[in-house]
Amino acid sequence: MVNRNLIRSLEDDDILADLALMAPEDEVEEWMIENFTAEQQDYNSGNIVEGRIVEINDEWALVDVGFKSEGTVGLDEWGPDEDTPKVGDMVKVLIEEMEDELGAADDPYGMISLSKRKAEKIIEWEEMMETVAEGQVVTGTVIRKIKGGLLVDIGVNVFLPGSQVDIRRPGDIGDFIGRVVQAEVLKIDDTRRNIVISRRSLIERQREEDRTYLMQELEIGQVRIGIVKNIADFGAFVDLGGIDGLLHITDMAWERIGHPTEMVSIDQEIEVKVLHIDREKQKIALGLKQKDRNPWENIEGKYPVESTHPGEVVNVMSYGAFVKLEPGIEGLVHISEMSWTKRVNHPSELVNIGDKIEVMILGVDPEGQQLSLGMKQTLKNPWDEVLEKYPEGKDVTGKVRNLTNYGAFIELEEGIDGLLHVSDMSWTRKIAHPSEVLEKGQELECRILSVDESRRRIALGLKQLDNDPWDGDIPDKYQPGQLVKGEVTKITNFGVFIGLEDGLEGLLHVSELSDDKVDDPEEVVKVGDSIEVKVLRVDTDERKIGLSLKRVGWSEEQEKSAAAAEAAESTVPVTMDEGNLKGGLGSAGPLIPTQEDNE
């Protein structure tokens, strides 16, 4: 504090005379006080001092701070909201640089370098430090976007990192520019005069308080207002005011939706129903459709089994098509229920999304909220007319659709097939596979042998188109004792098959190859050999012809002896492998009737 009485007590006339030259008489006292005060200021670099503007030009103001030389301050350091500086105004400035033995400071007209703007910032910082501490909540305006975050004015400029702007980082933090925000002071660096704040920590702290309160009052069945905060493929997260709940896509609407964005959008305010609460894990399941009446109520009364309804195809899968009967009510038409006759490889062959079709209710599951539907049931079943259209014994024409090991499927009309079994292809020929006589796509005439309407099966015959040669032609043509010529078609360990005519074979048993024992039939004959054999027996019941090679040159006496021996053997029980009797030798009586037998 300056002692004004001390100043007035000065009696040195020389001093007063000098003062009078420097200032008017009525200002001398004030001038001395100011200059005396200035002498008490600290003139070290980095200190703030107060000075008087003594001169102004277009670029700067000359400021006397009471040092041995003035300093300049650029006029651009006065903001547009400040009064225009005038000579005589007092201003606080920061001493940036002093003159030393190396020369003058970086100032065009003085020995010291001054800054008004930096002085103000330091003063603001010091004032702020008196009121702000770490952990304190501050309020400020976002002024601009900088690298890594935002600059916020809370009286001084502070840094709000981008990761601390919100709980979920916004797409563009620049949207916050101009907004007034509240944040928590995370760190104060007094040396660098830097403050870092966090809006996120403040929100999290508030949400934790809100979450605790919300979990206490939240109950299943409550209807709440929430804000959609995030959307995923499986649903949306809704902020109920401190805690997020999951609104699953299946709980958004009673009808089918492809994506949650069809029902909700980010920041949308919606009303939801609390479906489930896990207080331990703090998880909440929400529903939107549950606020409305469940369309599945009284579904059995509304859609009774065997009733027919119009619908719209809403989805097509490999196993069937989903059909909407009304909003929230859908059913599945399985691929097997699409057509009576057509072989459907994929439902898209018959229906596509958006198609309007008629369906019949086949089954209702109220608990599982499922409907089983049928398309073909709305049309007449062609199998209802099969008995009338394809009676037993009728000759029909069809196309070979498929070949299997056991037969061929003949398409009589679209969706109506009959099975031609391999055993019904020829009276005489032994067919191992249908491909030996048929080929796919071939037109063929067959006869209806039987119709099983309940199992939807039709049995066809090819050989039945002709008379059975075993009923007369073969027994008449091949008599026991007759010599015939044939070709060796197949050789087995038990004998040789001889082709007598197209499709007709006889068996030349290994015991009938030679008078000597034969271990390997190929020692006697080869496939393709043309040989003469004798007919031993014709069995029409078993459809077999027994042949002999060794008896071709036998006399009547030899035949009688052999017949007697075989008759004697027939009285002894013998176990035989029926598989080795293909061709039909049999054991009932003489193979070749003798003259005595005929008598």
XYZ file of C-alpha atoms in Angstrom:
599
model
C 0.000 0.000 0.000
C 1.396 3.407 -1.029
C 1.573 6.054 1.752
C 0.093 9.209 0.227
C 1.021 11.319 3.257
C 4.628 10.387 2.697
C 4.430 11.697 -0.827
C 2.868 14.970 0.312
C 5.618 15.491 2.844
C 8.236 15.767 0.119
C 9.750 19.294 0.285
C 12.404 19.027 -2.366
C 11.586 21.884 -4.705
C 13.780 20.493 -7.461
C 11.728 17.285 -7.516
C 8.449 19.192 -7.578
C 9.765 21.387 -10.396
C 10.682 18.375 -12.435
C 7.259 16.865 -11.799
C 5.557 20.029 -12.907
C 7.297 19.805 -16.241
C 6.123 16.203 -16.747
C 2.458 16.628 -15.705
C -0.106 19.308 -14.779
C -0.104 20.359 -11.179
C -3.409 18.686 -10.320
C -2.132 15.337 -11.689
C 1.302 15.357 -10.173
C 0.257 13.499 -7.052
C -1.534 10.716 -8.984
C 1.380 10.401 -11.387
C 3.808 9.958 -8.525
C 1.614 7.265 -6.923
C 1.402 5.293 -10.158
C 5.118 5.529 -10.837
C 5.932 4.657 -7.261
C 3.659 1.627 -7.501
C 5.283 0.602 -10.764
C 8.642 0.581 -9.059
C 7.275 -2.056 -6.701
C 6.359 -4.447 -9.628
C 8.409 -7.517 -10.486
C 9.960 -6.996 -13.894
C 11.093 -10.548 -14.523
C 10.125 -12.453 -17.692
C 6.888 -14.404 -17.275
C 5.396 -12.000 -14.755
C 2.230 -9.967 -15.189
C 2.443 -6.217 -14.616
C 0.111 -3.276 -15.092
C 0.969 -0.441 -17.417
C -0.454 2.706 -18.999
C -0.983 3.174 -22.709
C 1.084 6.234 -23.668
C 0.851 6.039 -27.450
C -1.273 4.287 -30.138
C -0.755 3.898 -33.880
C -2.384 1.669 -36.533
C -0.602 -1.495 -35.440
C 0.276 -1.331 -31.762
C -0.076 0.428 -28.463
C 2.975 1.667 -26.524
C 2.637 0.680 -22.890
C 4.615 2.156 -20.021
C 4.957 -0.425 -17.253
C 7.281 1.746 -15.144
C 10.419 0.067 -16.426
C 13.304 1.994 -17.961
C 11.843 1.320 -21.391
C 8.282 0.905 -22.708
C 6.945 -2.130 -24.569
C 4.443 -2.574 -27.379
C 1.244 -4.625 -27.580
C -0.344 -5.390 -30.968
C -3.845 -3.967 -31.404
C -5.043 -7.422 -32.553
C -4.781 -8.537 -28.914
C -7.914 -6.526 -28.162
C -10.934 -8.621 -29.066
C -13.906 -7.362 -31.108
C -16.061 -7.311 -27.972
C -13.621 -5.057 -26.060
C -13.517 -1.260 -26.033
C -11.007 0.324 -28.387
C -7.827 1.098 -26.419
C -7.049 4.786 -25.676
C -4.019 6.677 -24.428
C -4.112 6.683 -20.652
C -5.906 3.309 -20.314
C -4.438 0.916 -17.792
C -3.776 -2.606 -19.047
C -2.344 -5.800 -17.562
C 0.348 -7.428 -19.664
C 2.709 -10.378 -19.515
C 6.440 -9.667 -19.702
C 7.575 -12.146 -22.336
C 11.214 -11.009 -22.765
C 13.601 -8.512 -21.084
C 16.670 -6.718 -22.469
C 19.917 -8.406 -21.466
C 23.577 -8.073 -22.266
C 23.006 -9.629 -25.693
C 20.831 -6.751 -26.843
C 17.267 -5.529 -26.867
C 14.228 -7.747 -26.683
C 12.169 -8.525 -29.777
C 10.240 -5.259 -29.702
C 10.646 -2.542 -32.375
C 10.476 0.385 -29.968
C 11.214 -0.883 -26.539
C 13.432 -2.971 -24.419
C 10.739 -5.427 -23.260
C 8.249 -7.687 -25.078
C 4.672 -7.613 -23.726
C 1.445 -9.584 -24.325
C -2.020 -8.569 -23.193
C -3.716 -11.761 -24.475
C -1.352 -14.121 -22.645
C -1.713 -12.098 -19.479
C -5.481 -12.443 -19.661
C -5.237 -16.203 -20.181
C -2.938 -16.584 -17.192
C -5.250 -14.480 -15.062
C -8.239 -16.548 -16.211
C -6.377 -19.773 -15.411
C -5.424 -18.585 -11.944
C -8.983 -17.505 -11.243
C -10.257 -20.839 -12.551
C -7.845 -22.775 -10.337
C -9.458 -21.137 -7.346
C -12.826 -22.684 -8.228
C -12.070 -25.943 -10.121
C -10.703 -29.256 -8.820
C -10.393 -32.771 -10.187
C -13.689 -34.693 -9.943
C -15.725 -31.510 -10.077
C -18.581 -31.100 -12.575
C -18.192 -28.138 -14.925
C -20.381 -26.644 -17.663
C -19.100 -25.188 -20.908
C -19.738 -24.612 -24.602
C -18.099 -26.761 -27.279
C -16.260 -24.253 -29.465
C -14.467 -26.384 -32.029
C -13.200 -29.789 -33.076
C -9.493 -30.488 -32.633
C -7.284 -33.526 -33.120
C -8.466 -36.305 -30.821
C -11.522 -34.531 -29.449
C -13.264 -31.250 -28.731
C -12.290 -27.884 -27.244
C -14.744 -26.706 -24.570
C -14.923 -23.214 -23.029
C -15.655 -23.386 -19.307
C -14.036 -19.961 -18.645
C -10.800 -21.371 -20.000
C -10.443 -23.740 -22.916
C -10.337 -27.390 -21.816
C -9.939 -30.655 -23.732
C -12.747 -33.209 -24.112
C -11.279 -36.393 -25.711
C -13.405 -38.062 -28.388
C -13.590 -41.271 -26.352
C -15.070 -39.302 -23.447
C -17.821 -37.520 -25.378
C -20.470 -40.216 -24.823
C -20.898 -43.820 -23.701
C -20.955 -44.875 -27.352
C -18.712 -42.697 -29.490
C -20.849 -40.650 -31.916
C -20.365 -40.993 -35.640
C -19.198 -37.352 -35.873
C -18.218 -35.554 -32.682
C -18.364 -32.317 -34.668
C -22.145 -32.428 -34.163
C -21.494 -31.262 -30.583
C -20.016 -27.903 -31.693
C -22.096 -25.064 -30.192
C -23.756 -27.308 -27.618
C -23.559 -26.611 -23.902
C -22.321 -29.722 -22.124
C -21.672 -30.833 -18.582
C -18.591 -32.881 -17.807
C -16.390 -34.117 -15.001
C -12.838 -32.790 -14.531
C -10.553 -35.789 -14.989
C -7.107 -34.180 -14.761
C -5.550 -30.760 -14.154
C -1.987 -30.101 -15.354
C -1.066 -26.795 -13.693
C 2.374 -26.689 -15.308
C 0.985 -26.908 -18.831
C -2.208 -25.095 -17.864
C -4.229 -27.952 -19.299
C -7.535 -29.478 -18.105
C -9.010 -32.738 -19.412
C -12.736 -33.335 -18.887
C -15.080 -36.281 -19.471
C -18.735 -36.149 -20.374
C -18.839 -39.931 -20.514
C -17.843 -40.459 -16.879
C -20.563 -38.064 -15.798
C -23.163 -39.900 -17.903
C -21.980 -43.286 -16.591
C -22.179 -42.104 -13.022
C -25.650 -40.736 -13.585
C -26.726 -43.896 -15.408
C -25.463 -46.050 -12.554
C -27.623 -44.079 -10.139
C -30.564 -44.283 -12.529
C -29.940 -47.994 -13.091
C -30.012 -48.759 -9.380
C -33.245 -46.843 -8.952
C -34.788 -48.347 -12.110
C -33.980 -51.943 -11.157
C -35.736 -51.408 -7.841
C -39.010 -50.270 -9.375
C -38.994 -52.292 -12.622
C -41.494 -55.169 -12.796
C -42.451 -57.744 -15.457
C -45.498 -56.641 -17.400
C -44.836 -52.915 -17.015
C -45.100 -50.687 -20.069
C -42.197 -48.226 -20.311
C -41.061 -45.401 -22.556
C -37.554 -45.851 -23.960
C -35.150 -44.502 -26.574
C -33.675 -46.756 -29.251
C -29.913 -46.471 -28.804
C -28.538 -49.213 -31.053
C -29.803 -51.601 -33.738
C -28.372 -55.008 -34.644
C -29.542 -57.768 -36.985
C -31.113 -59.647 -34.071
C -32.892 -56.707 -32.430
C -32.615 -53.237 -30.877
C -31.254 -51.914 -27.559
C -33.644 -49.542 -25.840
C -32.556 -47.108 -23.091
C -35.190 -47.165 -20.366
C -33.528 -44.324 -18.481
C -30.288 -45.672 -17.049
C -30.309 -49.233 -18.301
C -30.671 -50.796 -21.749
C -33.151 -53.542 -22.536
C -33.077 -55.861 -25.559
C -36.012 -55.744 -27.918
C -35.508 -58.924 -29.947
C -36.629 -58.967 -33.579
C -39.090 -61.785 -32.811
C -40.774 -59.581 -30.191
C -41.214 -56.548 -32.451
C -44.264 -57.684 -34.405
C -46.582 -60.651 -34.632
C -45.912 -60.832 -38.350
C -42.610 -61.667 -40.047
C -40.067 -58.823 -40.462
C -36.743 -59.021 -42.258
C -34.752 -56.507 -40.164
C -35.345 -54.424 -36.998
C -35.035 -51.198 -39.029
C -38.440 -52.014 -40.508
C -39.919 -51.295 -37.071
C -37.589 -48.897 -35.215
C -34.880 -46.298 -35.828
C -32.012 -44.810 -33.800
C -33.116 -42.204 -31.185
C -36.772 -43.122 -31.715
C -38.942 -42.954 -28.612
C -41.045 -46.098 -28.283
C -43.327 -47.726 -25.756
C -42.307 -51.263 -24.798
C -43.447 -53.973 -22.415
C -41.101 -55.613 -19.892
C -41.041 -59.370 -20.620
C -38.209 -60.626 -18.398
C -35.788 -59.242 -15.787
C -32.463 -60.754 -14.725
C -31.628 -58.561 -11.740
C -28.333 -60.325 -11.063
C -26.971 -59.760 -14.562
C -29.039 -56.595 -15.018
C -30.515 -57.802 -18.281
C -34.001 -56.898 -19.446
C -36.041 -58.433 -22.274
C -38.552 -56.130 -23.911
C -41.470 -56.637 -26.256
C -43.280 -54.413 -28.702
C -45.829 -56.814 -30.151
C -46.973 -57.906 -26.671
C -48.765 -54.579 -26.240
C -51.254 -55.716 -28.889
C -53.646 -58.661 -28.899
C -52.074 -61.990 -29.770
C -53.520 -63.029 -33.146
C -52.943 -66.686 -32.189
C -55.701 -66.511 -29.574
C -58.613 -68.770 -30.572
C -56.602 -69.855 -33.624
C -58.306 -73.271 -33.764
C -61.697 -71.648 -34.010
C -60.579 -69.150 -36.587
C -58.667 -71.630 -38.773
C -60.164 -75.101 -38.252
C -58.508 -78.132 -39.816
C -59.579 -78.792 -43.434
C -60.802 -75.227 -43.916
C -59.521 -73.378 -46.978
C -58.143 -69.810 -46.891
C -56.374 -67.343 -49.204
C -52.789 -66.450 -48.320
C -49.618 -64.765 -49.524
C -46.235 -66.450 -49.916
C -43.780 -64.551 -47.691
C -40.763 -66.854 -47.752
C -39.524 -69.806 -49.798
C -37.117 -72.386 -48.358
C -35.742 -75.651 -49.752
C -38.213 -77.643 -47.644
C -41.343 -75.583 -48.273
C -43.000 -72.154 -48.406
C -44.288 -69.908 -45.620
C -47.709 -68.425 -46.289
C -49.225 -65.447 -44.440
C -52.950 -65.745 -43.771
C -53.170 -62.448 -41.864
C -50.686 -60.142 -40.077
C -48.928 -62.314 -37.506
C -50.396 -65.604 -38.717
C -48.188 -67.722 -40.972
C -48.081 -71.389 -41.817
C -45.749 -73.775 -43.630
C -46.649 -75.574 -46.834
C -44.208 -78.481 -46.888
C -42.786 -79.393 -50.289
C -44.592 -82.739 -50.085
C -47.944 -80.937 -49.768
C -47.605 -78.799 -52.895
C -48.693 -81.125 -55.695
C -50.490 -84.429 -56.062
C -48.653 -85.383 -59.204
C -45.674 -83.138 -59.959
C -42.304 -84.145 -58.544
C -41.192 -80.884 -56.913
C -37.427 -80.529 -56.446
C -37.706 -77.023 -54.984
C -40.784 -74.999 -53.929
C -39.718 -72.156 -56.231
C -40.827 -74.362 -59.137
C -44.423 -73.710 -58.058
C -44.482 -70.528 -55.919
C -42.537 -67.320 -55.378
C -42.567 -64.620 -52.703
C -45.602 -62.397 -53.132
C -47.775 -65.029 -54.847
C -51.421 -65.182 -53.755
C -52.487 -68.818 -53.287
C -55.211 -70.967 -51.735
C -54.219 -73.282 -48.883
C -55.930 -75.819 -46.658
C -55.352 -76.042 -42.906
C -53.804 -79.460 -42.237
C -52.780 -78.977 -38.602
C -52.899 -76.335 -35.838
C -50.420 -75.990 -32.935
C -51.626 -73.102 -30.709
C -48.825 -73.488 -28.154
C -46.049 -73.605 -30.732
C -47.902 -71.004 -32.830
C -47.546 -73.115 -35.958
C -49.857 -73.969 -38.818
C -49.396 -76.857 -41.210
C -50.796 -75.967 -44.631
C -51.382 -77.758 -47.905
C -51.655 -76.526 -51.469
C -52.505 -79.765 -53.268
C -55.443 -80.395 -50.928
C -57.290 -77.468 -52.530
C -57.188 -79.366 -55.849
C -58.746 -82.664 -56.914
C -56.546 -85.686 -56.176
C -55.926 -87.546 -59.438
C -55.377 -90.742 -57.446
C -59.079 -90.651 -56.611
C -59.678 -91.568 -60.265
C -56.859 -94.090 -60.663
C -59.045 -97.181 -60.134
C -61.492 -95.932 -62.688
C -58.854 -94.707 -65.142
C -56.412 -97.604 -64.781
C -58.367 -100.800 -64.043
C -56.560 -104.103 -63.624
C -55.896 -105.807 -66.957
C -55.928 -102.611 -69.022
C -53.116 -102.097 -71.516
C -51.531 -98.640 -71.214
C -48.682 -96.728 -72.806
C -46.074 -94.854 -70.737
C -42.543 -93.535 -70.717
C -39.624 -95.087 -68.851
C -38.848 -92.435 -66.210
C -36.297 -94.216 -64.053
C -34.418 -97.532 -63.846
C -33.539 -99.322 -60.618
C -31.991 -102.683 -59.752
C -35.411 -104.218 -59.185
C -37.343 -102.682 -62.070
C -38.392 -99.610 -64.013
C -40.785 -96.750 -63.169
C -43.123 -96.036 -66.051
C -44.807 -92.614 -66.134
C -48.419 -93.076 -67.230
C -49.223 -89.363 -66.801
C -47.656 -86.504 -64.867
C -47.314 -87.669 -61.286
C -48.759 -91.142 -61.896
C -46.095 -93.842 -62.136
C -46.295 -97.585 -62.292
C -43.606 -100.105 -61.381
C -42.574 -102.663 -63.966
C -40.740 -105.267 -61.887
C -37.795 -107.072 -63.454
C -39.617 -110.391 -62.985
C -42.498 -109.111 -65.146
C -40.381 -108.155 -68.141
C -39.969 -111.571 -69.855
C -41.464 -115.066 -69.618
C -38.270 -116.804 -70.575
C -35.309 -114.489 -70.296
C -33.477 -114.119 -66.980
C -32.960 -110.344 -66.699
C -30.355 -109.183 -64.190
C -31.016 -105.445 -64.669
C -33.818 -103.533 -66.501
C -31.214 -101.731 -68.627
C -30.745 -105.018 -70.509
C -34.119 -104.531 -72.220
C -35.164 -100.904 -71.493
C -33.710 -97.412 -71.624
C -34.720 -94.168 -69.948
C -37.220 -92.111 -71.961
C -38.402 -95.093 -73.997
C -42.111 -95.293 -74.889
C -43.487 -98.614 -73.696
C -46.786 -100.514 -73.707
C -47.568 -102.356 -70.465
C -50.491 -104.043 -68.765
C -52.000 -102.981 -65.414
C -51.468 -105.906 -63.034
C -52.757 -104.308 -59.802
C -53.579 -100.936 -58.207
C -52.998 -100.143 -54.511
C -54.893 -96.887 -54.070
C -54.068 -96.473 -50.365
C -50.316 -96.792 -50.993
C -50.593 -95.117 -54.401
C -48.850 -97.908 -56.260
C -49.519 -99.412 -59.660
C -47.925 -102.721 -60.714
C -47.246 -103.125 -64.432
C -46.336 -106.083 -66.584
C -44.579 -106.311 -69.937
C -44.493 -110.077 -70.476
C -48.217 -110.280 -69.729
C -48.914 -108.697 -73.117
C -48.061 -112.110 -74.620
C -49.242 -115.603 -73.745
C -47.115 -117.614 -71.344
C -45.082 -120.010 -73.562
C -44.695 -122.384 -70.639
C -48.413 -123.114 -70.845
C -48.050 -124.923 -74.173
C -45.450 -123.718 -76.630
C -42.360 -124.793 -74.700
C -43.654 -128.210 -73.493
C -44.854 -128.943 -77.015
C -41.585 -127.893 -78.614
C -39.164 -129.554 -76.183
C -39.922 -133.190 -75.348
C -37.814 -135.435 -73.054
C -35.317 -137.447 -75.084
C -35.268 -134.886 -77.893
C -31.914 -133.781 -79.297
C -31.598 -130.007 -79.677
C -28.835 -127.560 -80.505
C -27.929 -124.520 -78.394
C -25.200 -122.086 -77.471
C -23.311 -121.948 -74.180
C -24.370 -118.633 -72.542
C -23.015 -118.950 -68.998
C -20.844 -121.348 -67.017
C -21.146 -121.848 -63.236
C -19.586 -124.260 -60.758
C -22.712 -126.436 -60.818
C -23.355 -126.493 -64.552
C -23.716 -124.767 -67.905
C -26.618 -122.675 -69.239
C -27.528 -123.399 -72.847
C -29.487 -120.880 -74.905
C -32.093 -122.770 -76.903
C -33.888 -119.785 -78.430
C -34.306 -116.074 -77.700
C -34.660 -115.779 -73.959
C -35.062 -119.500 -73.271
C -32.292 -121.378 -71.511
C -31.829 -124.931 -70.264
C -29.448 -126.186 -67.597
C -26.763 -128.702 -68.442
C -25.868 -129.918 -64.967
C -22.184 -130.651 -64.252
C -23.095 -134.324 -63.734
C -24.522 -134.437 -67.281
C -21.434 -133.097 -69.001
C -19.487 -136.348 -69.191
C -19.466 -139.963 -68.067
C -16.339 -139.034 -66.127
C -16.431 -136.727 -63.119
C -15.997 -133.070 -64.119
C -14.561 -130.642 -61.561
C -14.520 -127.617 -63.831
C -17.198 -127.305 -66.584
C -14.866 -125.064 -68.604
C -12.688 -128.128 -69.203
C -15.490 -129.449 -71.398
C -17.203 -126.367 -72.928
C -16.625 -122.659 -73.364
C -19.016 -119.727 -73.468
C -20.146 -119.243 -77.053
C -19.742 -122.932 -78.038
C -22.565 -124.368 -80.116
C -23.373 -127.893 -78.902
C -26.020 -130.590 -79.273
C -27.732 -131.749 -76.077
C -30.565 -134.064 -75.094
C -33.710 -132.827 -73.305
C -34.017 -134.679 -70.005
C -36.992 -132.949 -68.415
C -39.357 -129.980 -68.945
C -40.758 -128.580 -65.645
C -43.551 -126.107 -66.446
C -44.204 -125.347 -62.786
C -40.580 -124.335 -62.106
C -40.153 -123.100 -65.700
C -36.941 -125.084 -66.127
C -35.502 -127.390 -68.790
C -32.933 -130.035 -67.841
C -30.342 -130.984 -70.503
C -27.615 -133.606 -70.904
C -24.475 -133.761 -73.037
C -23.223 -137.180 -72.026
C -26.528 -138.892 -72.977
C -26.600 -137.601 -76.543
C -25.298 -140.954 -77.882
C -26.889 -143.283 -75.312
C -28.860 -146.298 -76.411
C -32.282 -147.227 -75.134
C -30.733 -149.823 -72.800
C -28.469 -147.207 -71.259
C -31.452 -144.913 -70.724
C -33.354 -147.708 -68.975
C -30.427 -148.454 -66.665
C -30.000 -144.792 -65.789
C -33.745 -144.405 -65.165
C -33.759 -147.398 -62.850
C -30.780 -146.104 -60.905
C -32.314 -142.652 -60.503
C -35.614 -144.188 -59.426
C -33.800 -146.102 -56.715
C -31.956 -142.978 -55.550
C -35.239 -141.071 -55.360
C -36.403 -143.289 -52.491
C -33.462 -142.072 -50.345
C -33.983 -138.604 -48.803
C -31.415 -136.258 -50.241
C -30.800 -132.642 -49.216
C -30.073 -130.574 -52.269
C -29.223 -126.973 -52.850
C -32.139 -125.590 -54.798
C -29.903 -122.894 -56.148
C -27.975 -125.552 -58.052
C -31.129 -126.745 -59.774
C -31.618 -123.669 -61.939
C -32.679 -125.062 -65.250
C -34.722 -127.786 -63.498
C -33.502 -131.338 -63.228
C -35.906 -132.374 -60.501
C -36.129 -135.892 -58.947
C -39.755 -136.917 -59.462
C -39.605 -140.023 -61.639
C -37.511 -140.868 -64.703
C -36.106 -137.904 -66.580
C -36.781 -139.540 -69.948
C -39.839 -141.874 -70.230
C -38.936 -145.363 -71.472
C -41.023 -147.549 -73.664
C -42.189 -149.466 -70.581
C -43.263 -146.246 -68.911
C -45.265 -145.285 -71.935
C -46.948 -148.685 -71.890
